[in-house]
Coordinates of C-alpha atoms in Angstrom, one line a residue:
M334 CA 14.3 17.2 -16.2
N335 CA 10.5 17.2 -16.4
H336 CA 9.3 13.9 -14.7
S337 CA 5.7 14.7 -15.5
N338 CA 6.3 14.2 -19.2
P339 CA 6.1 10.5 -20.1
S340 CA 8.4 10.8 -23.1
S341 CA 11.1 12.5 -21.0
R342 CA 10.7 9.9 -18.2
R343 CA 11.0 7.2 -20.8
N344 CA 14.2 8.6 -22.3
F345 CA 15.7 9.1 -18.8
I346 CA 14.8 5.5 -17.8
K347 CA 16.4 4.1 -21.0
R348 CA 19.6 6.0 -20.3
S349 CA 19.8 5.1 -16.7
G350 CA 18.8 1.5 -17.4
T351 CA 21.8 1.3 -19.8
A352 CA 24.1 2.7 -17.2
L353 CA 22.9 0.2 -14.6
A354 CA 24.4 -2.9 -16.0
G355 CA 22.9 -6.3 -16.5
S356 CA 23.5 -8.0 -13.2
F357 CA 20.6 -6.2 -11.7
L358 CA 17.1 -7.8 -11.5
I359 CA 14.7 -7.6 -14.3
H360 CA 11.1 -6.5 -13.4
P361 CA 9.0 -9.7 -13.2
L362 CA 6.3 -8.2 -15.4
A363 CA 8.8 -7.8 -18.2
Q364 CA 9.7 -11.4 -18.0
A365 CA 6.0 -12.5 -17.6
L366 CA 4.7 -10.5 -20.6
N367 CA 7.9 -10.4 -22.6
L368 CA 7.6 -6.7 -22.7
F369 CA 10.8 -5.5 -24.2
P370 CA 11.6 -2.5 -26.5
G371 CA 10.0 -3.2 -29.8
L372 CA 6.8 -4.7 -28.5
D373 CA 4.3 -4.0 -31.3
R374 CA 1.1 -3.7 -29.2
K375 CA -0.1 -2.1 -26.0
M376 CA -0.5 -3.9 -22.7
K377 CA -4.1 -4.8 -22.3
I378 CA -5.5 -4.0 -18.8
A379 CA -8.7 -4.8 -17.0
L380 CA -9.6 -3.1 -13.7
V381 CA -11.9 -4.5 -11.0
G382 CA -12.9 -2.0 -8.3
T383 CA -13.9 1.5 -9.3
G384 CA -13.5 3.4 -6.1
V385 CA -11.2 6.4 -5.6
R386 CA -8.0 4.3 -5.5
G387 CA -8.8 2.3 -8.6
L388 CA -10.1 5.3 -10.6
S389 CA -7.3 7.7 -9.6
M390 CA -3.9 6.0 -9.2
W391 CA -4.7 2.9 -11.3
G392 CA -7.2 4.5 -13.7
R393 CA -7.0 8.1 -14.8
E394 CA -3.3 8.6 -13.9
V395 CA -2.4 5.5 -15.9
V396 CA -4.5 6.6 -18.9
Q397 CA -3.0 10.1 -18.9
A398 CA 0.6 9.1 -18.5
Y399 CA 0.8 5.8 -20.3
S400 CA -1.9 5.7 -23.0
D401 CA 0.8 5.0 -25.6
R402 CA 1.8 1.9 -23.7
V403 CA -1.5 0.5 -22.2
E404 CA -5.1 0.0 -23.2
F405 CA -8.1 -0.6 -20.8
V406 CA -10.2 -3.4 -22.2
G407 CA -12.7 -3.7 -19.3
L408 CA -14.0 -2.2 -16.0
S409 CA -15.8 -4.2 -13.4
D410 CA -17.6 -3.3 -10.2
K411 CA -20.7 -4.4 -8.3
N412 CA -21.9 -0.8 -8.2
E413 CA -23.3 0.1 -11.6
G414 CA -23.3 3.8 -11.0
R415 CA -19.7 4.0 -9.9
M416 CA -18.6 1.9 -12.8
R417 CA -20.4 4.2 -15.3
L418 CA -19.0 7.3 -13.7
G419 CA -15.6 5.6 -13.8
K420 CA -15.7 5.1 -17.5
E421 CA -16.5 8.8 -18.0
Y422 CA -13.8 9.8 -15.5
L423 CA -11.1 7.7 -17.2
Q424 CA -12.3 8.7 -20.7
V425 CA -12.0 5.2 -22.0
T426 CA -14.2 3.2 -24.4
C427 CA -13.9 -0.2 -22.9
P428 CA -17.0 -2.4 -21.9
L429 CA -18.4 -2.3 -18.4
Y430 CA -19.1 -5.5 -16.4
L431 CA -21.3 -6.0 -13.4
D432 CA -20.4 -9.7 -13.9
F433 CA -16.7 -10.1 -13.3
D434 CA -16.6 -13.6 -14.6
Q435 CA -18.1 -12.4 -17.9
M436 CA -15.3 -9.9 -18.2
L437 CA -12.8 -12.7 -17.8
R438 CA -14.5 -14.8 -20.5
E439 CA -14.9 -12.0 -23.0
D440 CA -11.8 -9.9 -22.8
A441 CA -8.3 -10.8 -24.0
T442 CA -6.4 -9.3 -21.1
D443 CA -2.7 -9.3 -20.2
V444 CA -3.0 -7.8 -16.7
L445 CA -5.8 -7.6 -14.2
I446 CA -5.6 -4.8 -11.6
V447 CA -7.4 -5.5 -8.4
T448 CA -8.5 -2.5 -6.2
T449 CA -11.6 -3.9 -4.5
M450 CA -12.3 -4.2 -0.7
D451 CA -9.4 -5.9 0.9
S452 CA -11.3 -9.0 2.0
T453 CA -12.3 -9.7 -1.6
H454 CA -8.8 -9.4 -3.2
H455 CA -8.2 -13.1 -3.1
E456 CA -11.4 -13.9 -5.1
F457 CA -10.4 -11.7 -8.0
I458 CA -6.7 -12.5 -7.9
I459 CA -7.3 -16.2 -8.0
K460 CA -9.9 -15.9 -10.8
G461 CA -7.6 -13.7 -12.8
L462 CA -4.7 -16.2 -12.5
K463 CA -7.0 -19.1 -13.5
A464 CA -8.1 -17.1 -16.5
G465 CA -4.4 -16.8 -17.6
M466 CA -3.8 -13.2 -16.5
H467 CA -1.0 -11.6 -14.5
V468 CA -2.4 -9.7 -11.6
I469 CA -1.4 -6.3 -10.1
T470 CA -3.1 -5.9 -6.7
E471 CA -3.3 -3.1 -4.2
K472 CA -2.0 -3.7 -0.8
P473 CA -2.7 -5.6 1.3
M474 CA -2.6 -8.7 -0.9
T475 CA -5.3 -10.2 1.3
T476 CA -6.6 -10.3 4.9
D477 CA -6.0 -13.7 6.5
E478 CA -3.6 -16.7 6.3
V479 CA -6.1 -19.0 4.5
K480 CA -6.5 -16.5 1.7
V481 CA -2.7 -16.0 1.5
Q482 CA -2.2 -19.7 1.0
A483 CA -5.0 -19.9 -1.6
I484 CA -3.4 -17.1 -3.7
L485 CA 0.1 -18.7 -3.5
D486 CA -1.3 -22.0 -4.5
A487 CA -3.3 -20.5 -7.5
E488 CA -0.2 -18.6 -8.7
K489 CA 1.9 -21.7 -8.6
V490 CA -0.6 -23.7 -10.7
S491 CA -1.3 -20.9 -13.1
G492 CA 2.3 -20.0 -14.1
K493 CA 1.3 -16.4 -13.9
Q494 CA 2.5 -13.7 -11.5
V495 CA 1.0 -11.5 -8.8
L496 CA 2.6 -8.1 -8.2
V497 CA 1.8 -6.1 -5.1
T498 CA 1.8 -2.3 -5.3
F499 CA 4.2 -1.3 -2.5
N500 CA 4.7 2.3 -3.6
Y501 CA 6.5 3.3 -0.4
R502 CA 9.5 1.3 -1.5
Y503 CA 10.0 3.7 -4.4
S504 CA 10.1 7.0 -2.5
P505 CA 13.6 8.5 -2.5
H506 CA 14.2 8.7 1.2
R507 CA 13.1 5.2 1.9
Q508 CA 15.3 4.0 -1.0
K509 CA 18.2 5.9 0.6
L510 CA 17.6 4.1 3.9
Y511 CA 17.8 0.8 2.0
E512 CA 21.1 1.9 0.3
L513 CA 22.7 2.9 3.6
L514 CA 21.7 -0.2 5.4
Q515 CA 22.9 -2.3 2.4
E516 CA 26.2 -0.5 2.5
G517 CA 26.7 -1.3 6.2
A518 CA 26.6 2.3 7.3
I519 CA 25.7 1.2 10.9
G520 CA 27.3 -2.3 10.8
K521 CA 24.9 -5.2 11.4
V522 CA 21.4 -4.1 12.3
T523 CA 20.3 -5.4 15.7
S524 CA 17.0 -3.6 16.4
V525 CA 14.5 -1.1 15.0
D526 CA 12.2 1.4 16.6
F527 CA 9.3 2.3 14.2
H528 CA 6.4 4.4 15.2
W529 CA 3.7 5.6 12.8
Y530 CA 1.2 8.4 13.5
L531 CA -2.1 9.0 11.6
D532 CA -3.6 12.4 12.2
T533 CA -7.2 13.2 13.1
S534 CA -8.0 13.8 9.4
H535 CA -6.4 10.8 7.6
G536 CA -6.7 8.5 10.6
A537 CA -10.3 9.3 11.2
D538 CA -11.2 8.7 7.6
Y539 CA -10.4 5.0 7.9
F540 CA -13.1 4.7 10.5
R541 CA -15.7 6.5 8.3
R542 CA -15.2 3.8 5.7
W543 CA -15.3 0.0 5.5
H544 CA -11.7 -0.1 6.8
G545 CA -13.0 0.3 10.4
I546 CA -14.6 -3.2 10.2
Q547 CA -12.1 -6.1 10.6
A548 CA -14.2 -8.4 8.4
Y549 CA -13.5 -6.1 5.5
S550 CA -10.0 -4.7 6.1
G551 CA -8.4 -7.3 8.4
S552 CA -7.9 -4.4 10.8
L553 CA -5.5 -1.5 10.2
L554 CA -2.7 -3.9 11.2
V555 CA -3.4 -5.5 7.8
H556 CA -4.8 -2.7 5.7
K557 CA -2.5 0.2 6.7
A558 CA 0.4 -1.4 8.5
T559 CA 1.1 -3.9 5.7
H560 CA 2.9 -0.9 4.0
H561 CA 5.1 -0.5 7.0
F562 CA 5.8 -4.2 7.6
D563 CA 6.8 -4.5 3.9
L564 CA 9.3 -1.7 4.4
L565 CA 10.8 -3.5 7.4
N566 CA 11.0 -6.8 5.5
W567 CA 12.7 -5.0 2.6
W568 CA 15.0 -2.8 4.6
L569 CA 16.1 -5.8 6.9
D570 CA 16.3 -8.3 4.0
S571 CA 15.0 -11.0 6.2
D572 CA 11.7 -12.8 7.0
P573 CA 9.7 -12.2 10.2
E574 CA 9.7 -15.2 12.5
E575 CA 7.6 -14.4 15.6
V576 CA 5.1 -11.7 16.4
F577 CA 3.5 -10.6 19.7
A578 CA 1.1 -7.6 19.8
Y579 CA -1.3 -5.5 21.9
G580 CA -4.2 -3.6 20.4
S581 CA -7.5 -2.0 21.4
L582 CA -10.3 0.3 20.3
E583 CA -10.4 3.2 22.8
F584 CA -11.0 6.3 20.8
Y585 CA -13.4 5.7 17.8
G586 CA -16.4 3.5 17.5
K587 CA -18.4 2.9 20.7
N588 CA -16.1 5.2 22.6
G589 CA -17.6 8.4 21.1
P590 CA -19.8 10.7 23.2
F591 CA -22.5 10.6 20.5
R592 CA -23.1 9.0 17.1
S593 CA -25.2 9.0 14.0
K594 CA -25.3 6.8 10.9
T595 CA -23.6 9.3 8.6
C596 CA -22.2 12.8 8.9
R597 CA -25.0 13.9 6.6
G598 CA -28.1 14.7 8.7
C599 CA -26.2 14.2 12.0
P600 CA -27.9 16.1 14.8
H601 CA -24.4 16.5 16.5
A602 CA -22.8 18.2 13.5
S603 CA -22.2 21.5 15.2
S604 CA -20.5 19.9 18.2
C605 CA -18.5 17.1 16.6
D606 CA -14.9 17.7 15.8
F607 CA -15.0 14.9 13.2
Y608 CA -18.0 16.2 11.3
W609 CA -17.2 16.1 7.5
D610 CA -19.5 17.3 4.8
I611 CA -18.9 15.0 1.8
T612 CA -21.3 17.1 -0.4
K613 CA -18.7 19.9 -0.5
N614 CA -16.6 17.5 -2.6
E615 CA -18.2 17.3 -6.1
Y616 CA -16.3 14.3 -7.2
L617 CA -16.9 12.2 -4.1
T618 CA -20.5 13.2 -4.1
K619 CA -20.9 12.0 -7.7
L620 CA -18.9 8.8 -7.1
Y621 CA -20.4 7.7 -3.8
V622 CA -23.4 9.7 -2.6
D623 CA -25.2 9.6 -5.9
N624 CA -24.6 5.8 -6.2
E625 CA -25.5 4.6 -2.7
K626 CA -28.8 3.2 -4.1
Y627 CA -26.9 0.5 -5.9
D628 CA -25.0 -1.1 -3.0
G629 CA -25.8 0.9 0.1
Y630 CA -22.2 1.9 0.7
L631 CA -22.0 5.1 2.9
R632 CA -18.7 6.9 2.3
D633 CA -19.3 9.4 5.2
G634 CA -20.1 6.9 8.0
C635 CA -19.9 8.2 11.6
V636 CA -16.5 7.5 13.2
F637 CA -18.4 6.5 16.3
R638 CA -20.6 3.8 14.8
E639 CA -21.2 0.9 17.1
E640 CA -20.2 -1.6 14.4
I641 CA -16.6 -0.4 14.3
D642 CA -14.2 -3.0 15.7
S643 CA -10.8 -2.2 14.2
F644 CA -8.1 -1.3 16.7
D645 CA -7.2 2.3 16.9
K646 CA -4.0 1.9 18.8
M647 CA -1.5 -1.0 18.2
A648 CA 1.9 -2.1 19.5
V649 CA 3.8 -4.9 17.8
Q650 CA 7.0 -6.8 18.7
I651 CA 8.6 -8.6 15.7
R652 CA 11.5 -11.0 15.8
Y653 CA 13.2 -11.6 12.5
K654 CA 14.8 -14.8 11.3
N655 CA 18.2 -12.9 11.3
K656 CA 17.5 -12.0 15.0
V657 CA 16.7 -8.3 14.4
Q658 CA 14.1 -7.1 16.9
V659 CA 11.5 -4.5 16.0
S660 CA 9.3 -2.4 18.2
Y661 CA 6.4 -1.0 16.1
S662 CA 3.3 1.1 16.9
L663 CA 0.5 2.7 15.0
T664 CA -1.7 5.5 16.5
T665 CA -4.7 6.7 14.5
Y666 CA -5.7 9.9 16.3
S667 CA -2.5 12.0 16.5
P668 CA -2.5 15.8 15.9
Y669 CA 0.1 15.3 13.2
E670 CA 1.0 12.6 10.6
G671 CA 4.2 10.9 9.9
Y672 CA 6.6 8.5 11.5
R673 CA 9.8 8.1 13.5
I674 CA 12.2 5.3 12.7
A675 CA 15.6 4.3 14.0
F676 CA 17.9 1.5 13.1
N677 CA 20.3 0.4 15.8
G678 CA 23.5 -1.3 14.6
T679 CA 26.8 -2.6 15.9
E680 CA 28.5 0.5 14.5
G681 CA 25.9 3.3 14.9
R682 CA 22.4 4.4 14.5
L683 CA 20.4 5.6 11.5
E684 CA 17.2 7.5 12.2
A685 CA 14.5 9.8 10.6
W686 CA 11.5 11.8 11.7
I687 CA 9.3 12.1 8.6
K688 CA 6.4 14.6 8.7
E689 CA 3.7 13.8 6.2
S690 CA 1.0 16.3 7.2
Q691 CA 0.9 19.5 9.3
P692 CA 4.7 19.8 9.3
W693 CA 6.3 22.3 11.6
E694 CA 8.3 23.7 8.8
E695 CA 7.9 23.4 5.0
K696 CA 10.8 21.6 3.3
N697 CA 11.5 20.1 -0.1
E698 CA 13.6 17.4 1.4
D699 CA 13.7 14.8 4.1
E700 CA 16.6 14.4 6.5
L701 CA 18.2 11.2 7.7
V702 CA 20.5 11.3 10.7
L703 CA 23.5 8.9 10.8
V704 CA 25.5 8.7 14.1
K705 CA 28.6 6.5 14.2
N706 CA 29.6 4.9 17.5
F707 CA 32.6 6.9 18.8
G708 CA 32.2 9.1 15.7
E709 CA 30.4 12.0 14.1
R710 CA 26.8 12.8 13.6
S711 CA 25.9 13.6 10.0
I712 CA 22.7 14.7 8.3
I713 CA 21.8 13.3 4.9
A714 CA 19.3 15.4 2.9
V715 CA 17.1 13.5 0.4
P716 CA 15.0 15.6 -2.0
H717 CA 11.3 14.8 -2.2
G718 CA 10.2 12.9 -5.3
L719 CA 7.4 14.2 -7.6
G720 CA 3.9 12.7 -7.2
G721 CA 2.1 11.0 -4.4
H722 CA 3.7 9.1 -1.5
G723 CA 6.9 11.0 -1.7
G724 CA 7.4 10.3 -5.4
G725 CA 6.8 6.6 -5.0
D726 CA 3.6 6.5 -7.0
T727 CA 5.1 7.8 -10.2
R728 CA 8.3 5.7 -9.9
L729 CA 6.3 2.5 -9.3
K730 CA 4.0 3.1 -12.3
D731 CA 6.9 4.0 -14.5
K732 CA 8.4 0.6 -13.6
L733 CA 5.1 -1.2 -14.4
F734 CA 3.9 0.6 -17.5
L735 CA 6.6 2.8 -19.0
D736 CA 9.6 0.4 -19.0
P737 CA 9.0 -3.0 -17.3
N738 CA 12.5 -4.0 -18.5
Q739 CA 14.1 -1.4 -16.3
A740 CA 16.8 -2.6 -14.0
D741 CA 15.8 -3.1 -10.3
P742 CA 19.0 -2.5 -8.3
W743 CA 17.2 -1.9 -5.0
R744 CA 14.8 -4.8 -5.3
Q745 CA 11.8 -2.5 -5.2
S746 CA 9.5 -4.8 -7.3
A747 CA 7.3 -6.8 -5.0
G748 CA 5.8 -10.1 -5.9
S749 CA 3.4 -12.5 -4.1
R750 CA 5.9 -13.6 -1.5
D751 CA 6.5 -10.0 -0.5
G752 CA 2.8 -9.4 -0.4
A753 CA 2.4 -12.5 1.8
M754 CA 5.1 -11.8 4.3
S755 CA 4.0 -8.2 4.8
C756 CA 0.3 -9.0 5.5
L757 CA 1.3 -12.1 7.5
I758 CA 2.9 -9.8 10.1
G759 CA -0.4 -7.9 10.5
I760 CA -2.4 -11.2 10.5
A761 CA -0.1 -12.6 13.1
A762 CA -0.4 -9.4 15.2
R763 CA -4.2 -9.6 15.0
N764 CA -4.1 -13.2 16.0
S765 CA -1.8 -12.5 18.8
I766 CA -4.1 -9.8 20.2
E767 CA -7.1 -12.2 20.0
Q768 CA -5.2 -15.2 21.5
G769 CA -2.9 -13.4 24.0
K770 CA 0.2 -15.2 22.9
P771 CA 3.1 -14.9 20.4
I772 CA 2.4 -16.2 16.9
Q773 CA 4.9 -18.1 14.8
I774 CA 4.9 -16.9 11.1
Q775 CA 5.9 -20.4 10.0
D776 CA 2.6 -21.8 11.4
L777 CA 0.5 -19.6 9.1
T778 CA 1.4 -20.7 5.6
S779 CA 3.7 -23.1 3.7
I780 CA 6.2 -20.4 2.9
P781 CA 9.7 -21.5 4.2
L782 CA 11.3 -18.7 6.1
Q783 CA 14.7 -17.3 5.0
E784 CA 17.5 -15.8 7.1
T785 CA 19.4 -13.4 5.0
G786 CA 20.7 -9.8 5.1
R787 CA 22.3 -7.5 7.6
G788 CA 21.1 -8.7 11.0
A789 CA 23.2 -9.5 14.0

């Protein structure tokens, strides 16, 4: 089957949706917008934030794959040049708005997509809700506990819904982990070892950008690790209860042997392993370099800038409401990229070593290893999905735009509570590092914690 063809994907989803009977969850956007087969108009979308993420995954890819289902009715950004280029890149005819509030007043919009800087997500989410729109936001939902509470309060008052784009949930091998845990393959889960490695290409790139500044990203414990914490919450089917963490900045930022403002014009270019020439990428040059004059944003900032204050190594202990204990770490300067995870249970162990860049061997599948106590060791091969993030991007967007009424047997759709609980772990970890003590999740917001799932 050709998954790249929207029509074939639609037919497959309709067939599989019929096979998966009605007790499964309905996607919240389907309920919110009443988007059922027979809808006689397109979903009207407005996008705020025309950087790479917004224009690619939530812009051009949506236009190309779902133009018969969705219509862009507005683009907004504080950078006029990026916004104009974005309209050309998306090949849409909608109006452009430097004034976001004006876009809300003028456009009849069903769904607002938020892909701005993390620290500003809450502003646009709340305004969109108040304007009567449902909101799809990039992860993390926001960057501190006060903003989390403000979003939850606004959603409750508005009667609209916030959906958070946790594409990792949709990749086949992560879904398989969920299925095995749900089936009780290792009995009750008691603890998890979860270690994520960013390589010296991807990891370093966070420190070139605004993500290296905690005021903008909430630190990588929030911006990056919220992906991982959401997976844990989803896999374990329980809420985090207590968090204790260590973290420091020991590699990037002020630790570098030399520094410049940007890679362009750097006097140390010939001797710096992290030198990166953005001008060799025509698209990034047009999008960022050519539009620096509008907002001063430098996409190729030096990874050793003194202003960098995000941690580059992190270790987090999490205790869940169902008593599962998690040991998590994130390293941002590894020679390879990927993660190791192991679930320990009363009847065995389920583990995986997933290589996402510079693999030692090329494979078209991921392997999960299941070892039973007093039993056999088995290897479970899971084919890679098509598209970004192990196939998760395509499957997530199909769910949102192709057939929102599709059944959700693995609870992959993520709402505001999921978004809150994932970023609250990172927020608690950051607070723990700053305060030197464990942080209780219950103290951060009004969300009542739930003890459910497969824990000991």
